[in-house]
GROMACS .gro file of C-alpha atoms in nm:
model
  150
    1MET     CA    1   0.002  -0.004   0.002
    2SER     CA    2   0.138   0.342  -0.097
    3VAL     CA    3   0.227   0.573   0.190
    4GLY     CA    4   0.378   0.849  -0.020
    5ARG     CA    5   0.617   0.942  -0.304
    6VAL     CA    6   0.972   1.072  -0.317
    7GLY     CA    7   0.950   1.441  -0.382
    8ARG     CA    8   1.200   1.720  -0.429
    9PRO     CA    9   1.543   1.703  -0.255
   10HIS     CA   10   1.580   1.873   0.077
   11GLY     CA   11   1.933   1.976   0.161
   12VAL     CA   12   2.246   1.799   0.040
   13ALA     CA   13   2.255   1.485   0.255
   14GLY     CA   14   1.998   1.287   0.049
   15ALA     CA   15   1.680   1.386   0.235
   16PHE     CA   16   1.359   1.455   0.036
   17VAL     CA   17   1.014   1.597   0.083
   18VAL     CA   18   0.751   1.321   0.094
   19GLN     CA   19   0.464   1.393  -0.144
   20GLU     CA   20   0.115   1.244  -0.082
   21ALA     CA   21   0.233   1.131   0.263
   22SER     CA   22   0.016   0.904   0.469
   23GLU     CA   23  -0.135   1.067   0.770
   24ASP     CA   24   0.007   0.797   0.993
   25PRO     CA   25   0.348   0.924   1.119
   26ALA     CA   26   0.453   0.570   1.223
   27TRP     CA   27   0.538   0.484   0.859
   28PHE     CA   28   0.809   0.756   0.863
   29ALA     CA   29   0.949   0.708   1.214
   30LEU     CA   30   1.318   0.654   1.259
   31GLY     CA   31   1.396   0.286   1.192
   32ALA     CA   32   1.076   0.224   0.997
   33VAL     CA   33   1.121   0.009   0.690
   34LEU     CA   34   0.953   0.119   0.370
   35GLN     CA   35   0.954  -0.026   0.019
   36VAL     CA   36   1.090   0.208  -0.241
   37ASP     CA   37   0.958   0.082  -0.573
   38GLY     CA   38   0.954  -0.262  -0.409
   39VAL     CA   39   1.305  -0.249  -0.253
   40PRO     CA   40   1.334  -0.219   0.130
   41ALA     CA   41   1.482   0.101   0.274
   42THR     CA   42   1.514   0.218   0.638
   43VAL     CA   43   1.414   0.564   0.757
   44VAL     CA   44   1.735   0.724   0.908
   45GLU     CA   45   1.600   1.079   0.944
   46SER     CA   46   1.248   1.215   0.975
   47LYS     CA   47   1.143   1.573   1.048
   48ARG     CA   48   0.906   1.849   0.951
   49SER     CA   49   1.028   2.154   0.756
   50GLY     CA   50   0.793   2.433   0.654
   51GLY     CA   51   0.502   2.207   0.742
   52ARG     CA   52   0.618   1.930   0.509
   53LEU     CA   53   0.743   1.586   0.593
   54VAL     CA   54   1.110   1.542   0.511
   55VAL     CA   55   1.284   1.203   0.536
   56ARG     CA   56   1.620   1.046   0.449
   57LEU     CA   57   1.658   0.673   0.383
   58ASP     CA   58   1.958   0.448   0.417
   59ARG     CA   59   1.985   0.440   0.033
   60VAL     CA   60   1.924   0.670  -0.253
   61ALA     CA   61   1.562   0.693  -0.375
   62ALA     CA   62   1.480   0.842  -0.717
   63ARG     CA   63   1.240   1.131  -0.727
   64GLY     CA   64   0.891   1.011  -0.806
   65SER     CA   65   0.948   0.665  -0.657
   66THR     CA   66   0.664   0.515  -0.470
   67LEU     CA   67   0.701   0.464  -0.096
   68SER     CA   68   0.492   0.173   0.025
   69VAL     CA   69   0.438  -0.089   0.298
   70PRO     CA   70   0.325  -0.444   0.246
   71ARG     CA   71  -0.050  -0.499   0.287
   72SER     CA   72   0.031  -0.750   0.566
   73ALA     CA   73   0.182  -0.464   0.771
   74LEU     CA   74  -0.150  -0.283   0.790
   75PRO     CA   75  -0.387  -0.329   1.080
   76VAL     CA   76  -0.712  -0.516   1.008
   77PRO     CA   77  -0.978  -0.252   0.940
   78GLU     CA   78  -1.274  -0.228   1.169
   79ALA     CA   79  -1.605  -0.402   1.074
   80GLY     CA   80  -1.770  -0.210   0.792
   81SER     CA   81  -1.444  -0.028   0.710
   82TYR     CA   82  -1.194  -0.089   0.428
   83TYR     CA   83  -0.877   0.046   0.280
   84VAL     CA   84  -0.925   0.249  -0.034
   85THR     CA   85  -0.676   0.026  -0.213
   86ASP     CA   86  -0.916  -0.265  -0.149
   87LEU     CA   87  -1.155  -0.107  -0.396
   88ILE     CA   88  -0.920  -0.133  -0.693
   89GLY     CA   89  -1.045  -0.405  -0.931
   90LEU     CA   90  -1.395  -0.437  -0.778
   91ALA     CA   91  -1.686  -0.462  -1.021
   92VAL     CA   92  -1.922  -0.162  -1.009
   93GLU     CA   93  -2.293  -0.200  -1.080
   94GLU     CA   94  -2.604   0.004  -1.034
   95GLU     CA   95  -2.887  -0.106  -0.804
   96GLY     CA   96  -3.078  -0.334  -1.031
   97GLY     CA   97  -2.766  -0.498  -1.176
   98ARG     CA   98  -2.657  -0.273  -1.465
   99GLU     CA   99  -2.276  -0.324  -1.494
  100LEU     CA  100  -2.075  -0.005  -1.519
  101GLY     CA  101  -1.715  -0.134  -1.519
  102SER     CA  102  -1.456  -0.192  -1.250
  103VAL     CA  103  -1.265   0.043  -1.024
  104ALA     CA  104  -0.935   0.142  -1.193
  105GLU     CA  105  -0.827   0.395  -0.934
  106ILE     CA  106  -0.940   0.626  -0.654
  107GLU     CA  107  -0.880   0.991  -0.742
  108PRO     CA  108  -0.850   1.230  -0.450
  109GLY     CA  109  -1.091   1.521  -0.468
  110VAL     CA  110  -1.149   1.845  -0.284
  111ALA     CA  111  -1.486   1.753  -0.143
  112ASN     CA  112  -1.469   1.377  -0.179
  113ASP     CA  113  -1.272   1.102  -0.351
  114VAL     CA  114  -1.383   0.972  -0.687
  115LEU     CA  115  -1.413   0.616  -0.811
  116ALA     CA  116  -1.247   0.616  -1.158
  117LEU     CA  117  -1.373   0.312  -1.357
  118ASP     CA  118  -1.199   0.135  -1.638
  119SER     CA  119  -1.501   0.235  -1.856
  120GLY     CA  120  -1.407   0.602  -1.818
  121LEU     CA  121  -1.693   0.671  -1.579
  122ARG     CA  122  -1.620   0.865  -1.264
  123LEU     CA  123  -1.842   0.837  -0.959
  124PRO     CA  124  -1.826   1.033  -0.630
  125LEU     CA  125  -1.727   0.822  -0.331
  126VAL     CA  126  -2.014   0.948  -0.119
  127GLU     CA  127  -2.301   0.773   0.062
  128ASP     CA  128  -2.568   0.915  -0.175
  129CYS     CA  129  -2.390   0.741  -0.470
  130VAL     CA  130  -2.220   0.437  -0.320
  131ARG     CA  131  -2.482   0.216  -0.161
  132GLU     CA  132  -2.280  -0.091  -0.081
  133ILE     CA  133  -1.911  -0.202  -0.081
  134ASP     CA  134  -1.895  -0.578  -0.076
  135LEU     CA  135  -1.538  -0.689  -0.046
  136GLU     CA  136  -1.630  -1.057  -0.014
  137HIS     CA  137  -1.813  -1.061  -0.350
  138ARG     CA  138  -1.572  -0.801  -0.495
  139ARG     CA  139  -1.837  -0.546  -0.601
  140VAL     CA  140  -1.960  -0.193  -0.544
  141VAL     CA  141  -2.328  -0.111  -0.577
  142VAL     CA  142  -2.413   0.250  -0.672
  143ALA     CA  143  -2.743   0.434  -0.683
  144VAL     CA  144  -2.927   0.471  -1.008
  145GLY     CA  145  -2.865   0.796  -1.193
  146PHE     CA  146  -2.509   0.876  -1.108
  147ALA     CA  147  -2.378   0.690  -1.412
  148ASP     CA  148  -2.602   0.904  -1.638
  149ALA     CA  149  -2.511   1.238  -1.486
  150GLY     CA  150  -2.320   1.438  -1.732
   0.00000   0.00000   0.00000
């Protein structure tokens, strides 16, 4: 699961600003192990500068690289909760069964996140639209009418 991306350099010792950083500071604590594009790296420096998270790893990380943790490292979500990444690949259908596609990605938004489907459709991730998220059956059920909004 992604917890951030390597941003612009900060200083001359190899530190960088973390872009799209997870809100959980534990992922960036001293000694924490992250995956940098799938390769383990240890956090050797972590601080705030100008309100931004700045870290240095025990190895060089290219700008734009994804910082992630294995799914197994995440705590089990509470009943009725899920990780946004769990939605990727789920089939999306309207109430009544009309198939709309599958979730390709979750786009962050100002007011709410958006389900971006492989069919090109974009649906707001809000209760009025998303009626059910069924991880066991790998589907999302949405209210009628949102797929036709233009």
